[in-house]
Amino acid sequence: MSPGSAFRVSSLHQRAGIPVIQFAIQRILRSLLTLWIVFTTVFAALRLSGDPAFAILGPEAGQDAVASFRERFGLDESILTQYVLYMKNMLTGDMGDSMRYERPVTELFLARLPATLELGAWALLIATIIGIPLGIMAALRHDTILDRGAMLVAFIGQSAPGFFVAIMLILTFSLRLNWLPSSGRGEPNQVVMPAITLAIGLLAALARMTRSSMLEVARADYIRTATAKGLPRRQVVVSHMLRNASLPTVTMLGMWISGMIGGTAITETIFAWPGVGNLIVQAVSGRDYAVVQSLVLIISATVILTNLIVDLAYSWLDPRISMTGKASE
Amino acid sequence: MTSRIFSRSLTRRSAVLAGVGLAASARYASVFAQTPVAWSGATPVATPEGNYAPATGVERDAFVVGMYGLPDNLEPAIGESNVSQATLLNIYETLVRRDFRNGGAIAPHLATAWTQESDTQTVFRLREGVQFHNGNILTADDVVFSFERILNSADDSKFATVKNTYIQTIASVEALDDLTVRFTTHAPDPILLRRLTVVPSFIVNRAYVEEIGDDAFAQQPMGTGPYTFASFDPGVELVLERNDNYWGAISPARQVTFTVIAEVASRITALANGEIQIATSMSPDQVTSIESNGRNVTRSIGLANAHIIGFNGKAPGLADKRVRQALSLSIDRALIIEAIFLGRATHLRQFQFPDYGELLDESRPFTEYDMDRAKQLLDESDYNGEKISYQLIPGYYLNNDQTGQVIVESWQSLGINAELEVLDAGKIGTDEMSAHTWSCTNVWGDPAAGYWRQFGPGSYAQSAIWDAPAEFNEIGNEASQTLDVAERRGLYSQLQDIWNVELPATDLYAIDNIAGVDAATNWEPNPLHAIDLHAFNFSFNE
Amino acid sequence: MSTTPVPTAAAAPTSLATAGATTGELPHAPRRSLRKLFRRMKPLHMVAVGILLLIVLSAILAPLIAPHNPTKSDLLARLTPPAWISGGDTGHLLGTDQLGRDILSRLMYGSRYSLTIAIIGTVCGVVIGAAFGMVAGFARGIIDQIVMLIVDAFISLPFIIVALAMVAVLGSSFPVLILLAVLSGFAAYTRVTRGLTLQIARQQYVLAAQSIGASRGRLLIRHILPNVTAPLIVLTTMEMGSIILMEAALSFLGFGIQPPTPAWGLMVNEGREYLHNAWWVGVFPGVAIMLLATCISLLGDLLRDILDPGTR
């Protein structure tokens, strides 16, 4: 894997690009369009997926309850009406009420967000503190047993299904050893297992990515030049290799962070961590329309925004990349 | 004159005597609210000591209960769900309650005494000096309000279901004075008292509800119970604080938290680690490992809830009653109870719950398993290989997926084209229903609460999946308006015969409510899922 | 794919895609012989390939070699421990589950579902994604914009929600899972193929062919496709692991394969509540999932070694 990836950069277009402002505007417009597609798809999927009344009220709900439920949430209107109404509300920032909890979605989301951010932050910390040095070490000790061992661990880490890791952690550290609590949030030790579960995949990917980026760059001409010039190895590593190797890492981290809000779903469910992911899973299985629609929109917006930031970060990290127009994106 | 205490075994003779009491209470009606009138009704016999959690004087600051879920909101009048029944009774109270340590007998709660004035009128005497959590004193007017907000609600309001399926027999509730309330029913109601022990009969404070409105009230509950509302994070936790001004014995835990731990293994772990002190909804398979660390015990009680299979009579293959009977006869309930529930479930006598008491017809056999008869019925029927799906909702009913697979195999060996299907909650109530899992909660401990409530006239079942014979509805109606026990027994026996032939649904078993509990805590589970933290059910040894 | 959408290949495609970017060279189609394959293999790779073959074999031969019927319940033998633990039974080497079904047999039959969904889903995903990508990269203009818009929309959607919503609408049958497998991967294939196509299309010889009137189709097939194949193969093996994990996660959540089918993810789900007293019900299928995904990943690594020795 090498710095700069085909679809982010086309250095074949290293001729002067269009001004950043114009690029930014184009990107924003496209993002809005993307958001609209996302929104409409989810809206349609939810409406087609069946009646939320029984999912929320329970299978034993009486007909009266169902009828009044439908009326309260405007489900007896035509789909087109519902769509238009919802679009209108979105534009004014009104995300509607949760059908299950009868509270504004915004309120629920903001109440749960800190928990997810906390979990994500810890996972990110663990993954970077362990993963990147691991990758660097493996690259520097290329082809030794340390390198092979580290990479095997990385492969396994990337292939471990998150729910399984969670279960094994609970089995070992909670049930058998009694060292850690297995659910909830509040005490500092309650975040350990969920954070580790979340971090493992990223840790492994970071280790592999860092390692191969560094190996790739190490072979490149300008590194050989620097070494030949007699620069101390440390300086070579830090100022040249790391800088260039960091590009795909930044991309990866960017995508991970942007996907975090929805990506914590399974971990939060298993560990009863009161975050946004947990909320989404409950909302989807409960057909809580407003919650799902609004949260999906928020998540997508976050992803798109993060991608934009990552693109900008790219240009800072590698001056060879310019914000060109159409073909690169 | 004497007035007789209302009881289920009211005979014709006592009805006459009650009529005499009617004359006496007419005197009360003419006296108006402010000055309390001398109560001449007798007080019911107090439930004997020794059935309660021993009062030890030991207190704890915090107590945590691990649940699989929480109510979506805290409105007591619509809290039908298991999780609502589990939690709300600590904040709100009813006029009377069923004492499950004493066979479910009716016991005083917010009402200290009651008299039946006539076939359709019952008068209650309220406990004096009961405070709501905000300091307001409980009066008869609050009782009136608590029921009128439901009885007078619009047909499309959120109260519609409970109005039509729980308290539809109540015609009016009036305050005779500050502490006396009269309930009038449309027709004689043999189970009026029982209706007043569960949802929606919780007593709320008129001043408070009218001030903040129904919507806010669902998020900020306030009642008379041993615990007051502190905070609610939906789907996460419900926190209650002890009510130090409670009218009865003060509960021993200063703060109680109901926390959601959906994952069973996590709930057990949390109990084992001491993070929670009660783990609800445990399955029989887990009993040994819960008790293995010596720090916790399991306590269980038979639930007043039967898992059943509902047959959609409009689905292909299920229209013929003989097919339904055959399907029911081919299920070996005893084996399932033994093997999957490890004996911790109750085999019912043809859908009758054990707590029907005097109305339990013990001459009926336990719901039968007879493969030969099943095959015979199937041969006689119109069944022609149509596909019959056993539809279940994963994770909703305990061990349902295991039972489902066993049942499907039984049906297949009977010769039915049967298959297991996961029922998506969005498909409930549609034409796609076949033979689906369901449950029937015996809220009142009476045959009127069994299949009659769920499959009676006006029910969803009769409108969508079953053409009930007119006879069924007539007999059932009569039985629910007869006060005489012997007569009711006869009527319910007839009803049962019709049911056994029609079989729009068949009972499977009533599972036990098993909870893992901290060994030093005295607390018993409840047949209606309630986590009752009144001092009579809750104390600590250390 | 673990719980989070860690981009394996999507963010960093093979360097074949970018070798041209830095040095201006043309990526060439690999023509390696099998001998070179064996020479490049490391012991780890050999183990991985060996295990994979074992799994594939057991999937194919399951009806012949599985000791028990995987869906028949045997209530008297519920929750029997694995043979080496006291209480175990050599008739059930890995123990039984909550309905008395043999776990080893269920693992064997379960591998069929995992492998089938992974293979078909991947192949379809690659074909569709590559097609989209080539068309987008070649045609440019408005078609390119539209394709990339769709891809962007997909990538920004949290996949778990797409999966849940899709299952809610269409039910959780086999074809739906394959559809989900396709959806989960195609964005990556589209992007990579498009990038490659963009570069290749600018090469001198392609422009030359175009100028003498070669048809679009011919250009696509004769020039672009061969050069796209190698990186795609590597990408495929990496995505395949993701698909296996995705199917397992969905079954785990209850939205994937339904009981009584012995799918591995479902088995882990069913084993969740028995961690305390019968850990084998959930642990063995989980290990199997990990093993399969790891081996496929290692295979991908091996393929990259062969097809593109310039990178490590």
PDB file of C-alpha atoms in Angstrom, chain C residues 109-306:
ATOM      1  CA  TYR C 109     -22.967 -27.733   7.563  1.00  0.00           C
ATOM      2  CA  GLY C 110     -22.699 -24.129   8.655  1.00  0.00           C
ATOM      3  CA  SER C 111     -19.530 -23.651   6.669  1.00  0.00           C
ATOM      4  CA  ARG C 112     -21.624 -24.162   3.554  1.00  0.00           C
ATOM      5  CA  TYR C 113     -23.680 -21.093   4.242  1.00  0.00           C
ATOM      6  CA  SER C 114     -20.750 -18.919   5.175  1.00  0.00           C
ATOM      7  CA  LEU C 115     -18.737 -19.972   2.154  1.00  0.00           C
ATOM      8  CA  THR C 116     -21.586 -19.817  -0.310  1.00  0.00           C
ATOM      9  CA  ILE C 117     -22.660 -16.363   0.711  1.00  0.00           C
ATOM     10  CA  ALA C 118     -19.075 -15.185   0.768  1.00  0.00           C
ATOM     11  CA  ILE C 119     -18.169 -16.590  -2.622  1.00  0.00           C
ATOM     12  CA  ILE C 120     -21.303 -15.725  -4.527  1.00  0.00           C
ATOM     13  CA  GLY C 121     -21.609 -12.376  -2.844  1.00  0.00           C
ATOM     14  CA  THR C 122     -18.024 -11.509  -3.591  1.00  0.00           C
ATOM     15  CA  VAL C 123     -18.095 -12.662  -7.169  1.00  0.00           C
ATOM     16  CA  CYS C 124     -21.278 -10.765  -7.889  1.00  0.00           C
ATOM     17  CA  GLY C 125     -19.960  -7.760  -6.032  1.00  0.00           C
ATOM     18  CA  VAL C 126     -16.735  -7.740  -7.982  1.00  0.00           C
ATOM     19  CA  VAL C 127     -18.425  -8.165 -11.315  1.00  0.00           C
ATOM     20  CA  ILE C 128     -20.963  -5.446 -10.678  1.00  0.00           C
ATOM     21  CA  GLY C 129     -18.528  -3.126  -8.968  1.00  0.00           C
ATOM     22  CA  ALA C 130     -15.862  -3.546 -11.591  1.00  0.00           C
ATOM     23  CA  ALA C 131     -18.374  -2.993 -14.336  1.00  0.00           C
ATOM     24  CA  PHE C 132     -19.597   0.199 -12.742  1.00  0.00           C
ATOM     25  CA  GLY C 133     -16.075   1.320 -12.088  1.00  0.00           C
ATOM     26  CA  MET C 134     -14.848   0.718 -15.572  1.00  0.00           C
ATOM     27  CA  VAL C 135     -17.809   2.438 -17.123  1.00  0.00           C
ATOM     28  CA  ALA C 136     -17.470   5.382 -14.790  1.00  0.00           C
ATOM     29  CA  GLY C 137     -13.743   5.732 -15.284  1.00  0.00           C
ATOM     30  CA  PHE C 138     -13.949   5.350 -18.993  1.00  0.00           C
ATOM     31  CA  ALA C 139     -17.009   7.351 -19.799  1.00  0.00           C
ATOM     32  CA  ARG C 140     -16.260  10.203 -17.409  1.00  0.00           C
ATOM     33  CA  GLY C 141     -18.624  13.129 -17.410  1.00  0.00           C
ATOM     34  CA  ILE C 142     -22.126  12.833 -16.100  1.00  0.00           C
ATOM     35  CA  ILE C 143     -22.118   9.043 -15.903  1.00  0.00           C
ATOM     36  CA  ASP C 144     -19.045   9.182 -13.750  1.00  0.00           C
ATOM     37  CA  GLN C 145     -20.650  11.778 -11.515  1.00  0.00           C
ATOM     38  CA  ILE C 146     -23.767   9.714 -11.027  1.00  0.00           C
ATOM     39  CA  VAL C 147     -21.917   6.516 -10.273  1.00  0.00           C
ATOM     40  CA  MET C 148     -19.648   8.215  -7.779  1.00  0.00           C
ATOM     41  CA  LEU C 149     -22.633   9.882  -6.160  1.00  0.00           C
ATOM     42  CA  ILE C 150     -24.249   6.530  -5.575  1.00  0.00           C
ATOM     43  CA  VAL C 151     -21.021   5.111  -4.255  1.00  0.00           C
ATOM     44  CA  ASP C 152     -20.591   8.064  -1.927  1.00  0.00           C
ATOM     45  CA  ALA C 153     -24.100   7.667  -0.641  1.00  0.00           C
ATOM     46  CA  PHE C 154     -23.444   4.031   0.092  1.00  0.00           C
ATOM     47  CA  ILE C 155     -20.183   4.614   1.812  1.00  0.00           C
ATOM     48  CA  SER C 156     -21.624   7.260   4.047  1.00  0.00           C
ATOM     49  CA  LEU C 157     -24.513   5.092   5.174  1.00  0.00           C
ATOM     50  CA  PRO C 158     -23.756   3.078   8.259  1.00  0.00           C
ATOM     51  CA  PHE C 159     -23.868  -0.390   6.838  1.00  0.00           C
ATOM     52  CA  ILE C 160     -25.562  -1.997   9.776  1.00  0.00           C
ATOM     53  CA  ILE C 161     -28.548   0.204   9.142  1.00  0.00           C
ATOM     54  CA  VAL C 162     -28.656  -0.603   5.460  1.00  0.00           C
ATOM     55  CA  ALA C 163     -28.569  -4.264   6.390  1.00  0.00           C
ATOM     56  CA  LEU C 164     -31.232  -4.018   9.037  1.00  0.00           C
ATOM     57  CA  ALA C 165     -33.522  -1.970   6.844  1.00  0.00           C
ATOM     58  CA  MET C 166     -33.058  -4.276   3.877  1.00  0.00           C
ATOM     59  CA  VAL C 167     -33.813  -7.341   5.954  1.00  0.00           C
ATOM     60  CA  ALA C 168     -36.826  -5.633   7.437  1.00  0.00           C
ATOM     61  CA  VAL C 169     -38.180  -4.935   3.976  1.00  0.00           C
ATOM     62  CA  LEU C 170     -37.287  -8.122   2.182  1.00  0.00           C
ATOM     63  CA  GLY C 171     -37.050 -10.653   4.947  1.00  0.00           C
ATOM     64  CA  SER C 172     -33.916 -12.548   5.804  1.00  0.00           C
ATOM     65  CA  SER C 173     -33.655 -15.199   3.150  1.00  0.00           C
ATOM     66  CA  PHE C 174     -30.560 -16.452   1.410  1.00  0.00           C
ATOM     67  CA  PRO C 175     -30.879 -14.224  -1.662  1.00  0.00           C
ATOM     68  CA  VAL C 176     -31.243 -11.184   0.552  1.00  0.00           C
ATOM     69  CA  LEU C 177     -28.024 -12.003   2.338  1.00  0.00           C
ATOM     70  CA  ILE C 178     -26.248 -12.355  -0.966  1.00  0.00           C
ATOM     71  CA  LEU C 179     -27.636  -9.002  -1.964  1.00  0.00           C
ATOM     72  CA  LEU C 180     -26.262  -7.532   1.232  1.00  0.00           C
ATOM     73  CA  ALA C 181     -22.895  -9.127   0.588  1.00  0.00           C
ATOM     74  CA  VAL C 182     -22.853  -7.499  -2.816  1.00  0.00           C
ATOM     75  CA  LEU C 183     -23.851  -4.141  -1.396  1.00  0.00           C
ATOM     76  CA  SER C 184     -21.242  -4.233   1.307  1.00  0.00           C
ATOM     77  CA  GLY C 185     -18.391  -4.649  -1.093  1.00  0.00           C
ATOM     78  CA  PHE C 186     -19.267  -3.130  -4.394  1.00  0.00           C
ATOM     79  CA  ALA C 187     -18.401   0.429  -3.438  1.00  0.00           C
ATOM     80  CA  ALA C 188     -14.785  -0.503  -2.863  1.00  0.00           C
ATOM     81  CA  TYR C 189     -14.560  -2.389  -6.146  1.00  0.00           C
ATOM     82  CA  THR C 190     -16.150   0.476  -8.002  1.00  0.00           C
ATOM     83  CA  ARG C 191     -13.765   3.031  -6.624  1.00  0.00           C
ATOM     84  CA  VAL C 192     -10.662   1.002  -7.204  1.00  0.00           C
ATOM     85  CA  THR C 193     -11.623  -0.033 -10.696  1.00  0.00           C
ATOM     86  CA  ARG C 194     -12.520   3.499 -11.572  1.00  0.00           C
ATOM     87  CA  GLY C 195      -9.201   4.794 -10.375  1.00  0.00           C
ATOM     88  CA  LEU C 196      -7.326   2.189 -12.305  1.00  0.00           C
ATOM     89  CA  THR C 197      -9.410   2.774 -15.381  1.00  0.00           C
ATOM     90  CA  LEU C 198      -8.734   6.490 -15.230  1.00  0.00           C
ATOM     91  CA  GLN C 199      -5.013   5.923 -15.251  1.00  0.00           C
ATOM     92  CA  ILE C 200      -4.942   3.258 -17.855  1.00  0.00           C
ATOM     93  CA  ALA C 201      -7.184   5.186 -20.153  1.00  0.00           C
ATOM     94  CA  ARG C 202      -4.605   7.912 -20.304  1.00  0.00           C
ATOM     95  CA  GLN C 203      -1.766   5.717 -21.371  1.00  0.00           C
ATOM     96  CA  GLN C 204      -0.314   6.395 -24.735  1.00  0.00           C
ATOM     97  CA  TYR C 205      -1.162   3.116 -26.311  1.00  0.00           C
ATOM     98  CA  VAL C 206      -4.787   3.308 -25.282  1.00  0.00           C
ATOM     99  CA  LEU C 207      -5.102   6.797 -26.660  1.00  0.00           C
ATOM    100  CA  ALA C 208      -3.465   5.560 -29.773  1.00  0.00           C
ATOM    101  CA  ALA C 209      -5.889   2.684 -30.119  1.00  0.00           C
ATOM    102  CA  GLN C 210      -8.733   5.069 -29.595  1.00  0.00           C
ATOM    103  CA  SER C 211      -7.490   7.418 -32.228  1.00  0.00           C
ATOM    104  CA  ILE C 212      -7.448   4.714 -34.832  1.00  0.00           C
ATOM    105  CA  GLY C 213     -11.072   3.996 -34.129  1.00  0.00           C
ATOM    106  CA  ALA C 214     -11.102   1.067 -31.735  1.00  0.00           C
ATOM    107  CA  SER C 215     -14.541   0.720 -30.227  1.00  0.00           C
ATOM    108  CA  ARG C 216     -15.173   1.453 -26.613  1.00  0.00           C
ATOM    109  CA  GLY C 217     -16.028  -2.124 -25.825  1.00  0.00           C
ATOM    110  CA  ARG C 218     -12.897  -3.372 -27.383  1.00  0.00           C
ATOM    111  CA  LEU C 219     -10.819  -0.904 -25.446  1.00  0.00           C
ATOM    112  CA  LEU C 220     -12.482  -1.871 -22.232  1.00  0.00           C
ATOM    113  CA  ILE C 221     -12.026  -5.541 -22.689  1.00  0.00           C
ATOM    114  CA  ARG C 222      -8.681  -5.746 -24.363  1.00  0.00           C
ATOM    115  CA  HIS C 223      -6.781  -3.057 -22.576  1.00  0.00           C
ATOM    116  CA  ILE C 224      -8.371  -2.075 -19.348  1.00  0.00           C
ATOM    117  CA  LEU C 225      -9.776  -5.299 -18.035  1.00  0.00           C
ATOM    118  CA  PRO C 226      -6.558  -7.314 -17.952  1.00  0.00           C
ATOM    119  CA  ASN C 227      -4.822  -4.640 -15.977  1.00  0.00           C
ATOM    120  CA  VAL C 228      -7.575  -4.368 -13.489  1.00  0.00           C
ATOM    121  CA  THR C 229      -7.794  -8.050 -12.726  1.00  0.00           C
ATOM    122  CA  ALA C 230      -4.805  -8.495 -10.498  1.00  0.00           C
ATOM    123  CA  PRO C 231      -5.506  -5.802  -7.948  1.00  0.00           C
ATOM    124  CA  LEU C 232      -9.127  -6.797  -7.968  1.00  0.00           C
ATOM    125  CA  ILE C 233      -8.286 -10.358  -7.078  1.00  0.00           C
ATOM    126  CA  VAL C 234      -6.342  -9.203  -4.090  1.00  0.00           C
ATOM    127  CA  LEU C 235      -9.084  -6.823  -3.081  1.00  0.00           C
ATOM    128  CA  THR C 236     -11.574  -9.619  -3.423  1.00  0.00           C
ATOM    129  CA  THR C 237      -9.946 -11.866  -0.886  1.00  0.00           C
ATOM    130  CA  MET C 238      -9.772  -9.043   1.548  1.00  0.00           C
ATOM    131  CA  GLU C 239     -13.416  -8.149   1.094  1.00  0.00           C
ATOM    132  CA  MET C 240     -14.454 -11.758   1.323  1.00  0.00           C
ATOM    133  CA  GLY C 241     -13.341 -11.818   4.906  1.00  0.00           C
ATOM    134  CA  SER C 242     -15.505  -8.769   5.533  1.00  0.00           C
ATOM    135  CA  ILE C 243     -18.505 -10.477   4.057  1.00  0.00           C
ATOM    136  CA  ILE C 244     -18.107 -13.483   6.262  1.00  0.00           C
ATOM    137  CA  LEU C 245     -17.960 -11.220   9.262  1.00  0.00           C
ATOM    138  CA  MET C 246     -20.927  -9.213   8.057  1.00  0.00           C
ATOM    139  CA  GLU C 247     -23.100 -12.288   7.632  1.00  0.00           C
ATOM    140  CA  ALA C 248     -22.054 -13.484  11.061  1.00  0.00           C
ATOM    141  CA  ALA C 249     -22.877 -10.135  12.612  1.00  0.00           C
ATOM    142  CA  LEU C 250     -26.283 -10.026  10.987  1.00  0.00           C
ATOM    143  CA  SER C 251     -27.136 -13.565  12.049  1.00  0.00           C
ATOM    144  CA  PHE C 252     -25.898 -12.636  15.477  1.00  0.00           C
ATOM    145  CA  LEU C 253     -28.265  -9.699  15.646  1.00  0.00           C
ATOM    146  CA  GLY C 254     -31.050 -11.956  14.492  1.00  0.00           C
ATOM    147  CA  PHE C 255     -31.404 -10.419  11.060  1.00  0.00           C
ATOM    148  CA  GLY C 256     -29.451 -12.921   9.068  1.00  0.00           C
ATOM    149  CA  ILE C 257     -29.979 -16.603   8.634  1.00  0.00           C
ATOM    150  CA  GLN C 258     -32.791 -17.942  10.759  1.00  0.00           C
ATOM    151  CA  PRO C 259     -33.083 -20.995  12.954  1.00  0.00           C
ATOM    152  CA  PRO C 260     -32.895 -23.943  12.651  1.00  0.00           C
ATOM    153  CA  THR C 261     -30.308 -23.413   9.921  1.00  0.00           C
ATOM    154  CA  PRO C 262     -26.824 -23.969  11.313  1.00  0.00           C
ATOM    155  CA  ALA C 263     -25.174 -20.711  10.317  1.00  0.00           C
ATOM    156  CA  TRP C 264     -22.126 -19.839  12.360  1.00  0.00           C
ATOM    157  CA  GLY C 265     -23.161 -16.335  13.342  1.00  0.00           C
ATOM    158  CA  LEU C 266     -26.523 -17.641  14.418  1.00  0.00           C
ATOM    159  CA  MET C 267     -24.859 -20.310  16.494  1.00  0.00           C
ATOM    160  CA  VAL C 268     -22.851 -17.673  18.332  1.00  0.00           C
ATOM    161  CA  ASN C 269     -26.055 -15.760  18.927  1.00  0.00           C
ATOM    162  CA  GLU C 270     -27.790 -18.791  20.329  1.00  0.00           C
ATOM    163  CA  GLY C 271     -24.808 -19.474  22.535  1.00  0.00           C
ATOM    164  CA  ARG C 272     -24.847 -16.047  24.134  1.00  0.00           C
ATOM    165  CA  GLU C 273     -27.085 -16.936  27.005  1.00  0.00           C
ATOM    166  CA  TYR C 274     -25.227 -20.120  27.817  1.00  0.00           C
ATOM    167  CA  LEU C 275     -21.826 -18.559  28.376  1.00  0.00           C
ATOM    168  CA  HIS C 276     -22.076 -19.389  32.018  1.00  0.00           C
ATOM    169  CA  ASN C 277     -22.905 -22.990  31.880  1.00  0.00           C
ATOM    170  CA  ALA C 278     -22.260 -24.177  28.326  1.00  0.00           C
ATOM    171  CA  TRP C 279     -19.614 -21.945  26.781  1.00  0.00           C
ATOM    172  CA  TRP C 280     -18.940 -24.369  23.929  1.00  0.00           C
ATOM    173  CA  VAL C 281     -22.229 -23.547  22.233  1.00  0.00           C
ATOM    174  CA  GLY C 282     -21.082 -20.040  21.349  1.00  0.00           C
ATOM    175  CA  VAL C 283     -17.305 -20.274  21.407  1.00  0.00           C
ATOM    176  CA  PHE C 284     -16.641 -22.946  18.771  1.00  0.00           C
ATOM    177  CA  PRO C 285     -18.631 -21.255  16.004  1.00  0.00           C
ATOM    178  CA  GLY C 286     -16.986 -17.952  16.888  1.00  0.00           C
ATOM    179  CA  VAL C 287     -13.545 -19.474  16.574  1.00  0.00           C
ATOM    180  CA  ALA C 288     -14.576 -20.996  13.253  1.00  0.00           C
ATOM    181  CA  ILE C 289     -15.605 -17.579  11.927  1.00  0.00           C
ATOM    182  CA  MET C 290     -12.322 -16.068  13.011  1.00  0.00           C
ATOM    183  CA  LEU C 291     -10.356 -18.890  11.515  1.00  0.00           C
ATOM    184  CA  LEU C 292     -12.073 -18.661   8.158  1.00  0.00           C
ATOM    185  CA  ALA C 293     -11.751 -14.898   7.948  1.00  0.00           C
ATOM    186  CA  THR C 294      -8.085 -14.978   8.993  1.00  0.00           C
ATOM    187  CA  CYS C 295      -7.177 -17.643   6.479  1.00  0.00           C
ATOM    188  CA  ILE C 296      -8.884 -15.794   3.674  1.00  0.00           C
ATOM    189  CA  SER C 297      -7.025 -12.654   4.670  1.00  0.00           C
ATOM    190  CA  LEU C 298      -3.738 -14.490   4.648  1.00  0.00           C
ATOM    191  CA  LEU C 299      -4.608 -15.916   1.266  1.00  0.00           C
ATOM    192  CA  GLY C 300      -5.142 -12.381   0.072  1.00  0.00           C
ATOM    193  CA  ASP C 301      -1.769 -11.455   1.418  1.00  0.00           C
ATOM    194  CA  LEU C 302      -0.224 -14.365  -0.431  1.00  0.00           C
ATOM    195  CA  LEU C 303      -1.909 -13.400  -3.653  1.00  0.00           C
ATOM    196  CA  ARG C 304      -0.644  -9.894  -3.344  1.00  0.00           C
ATOM    197  CA  ASP C 305       2.827 -11.217  -2.869  1.00  0.00           C
ATOM    198  CA  ILE C 306       2.536 -13.150  -6.065  1.00  0.00           C
TER     199      ILE C 306
END
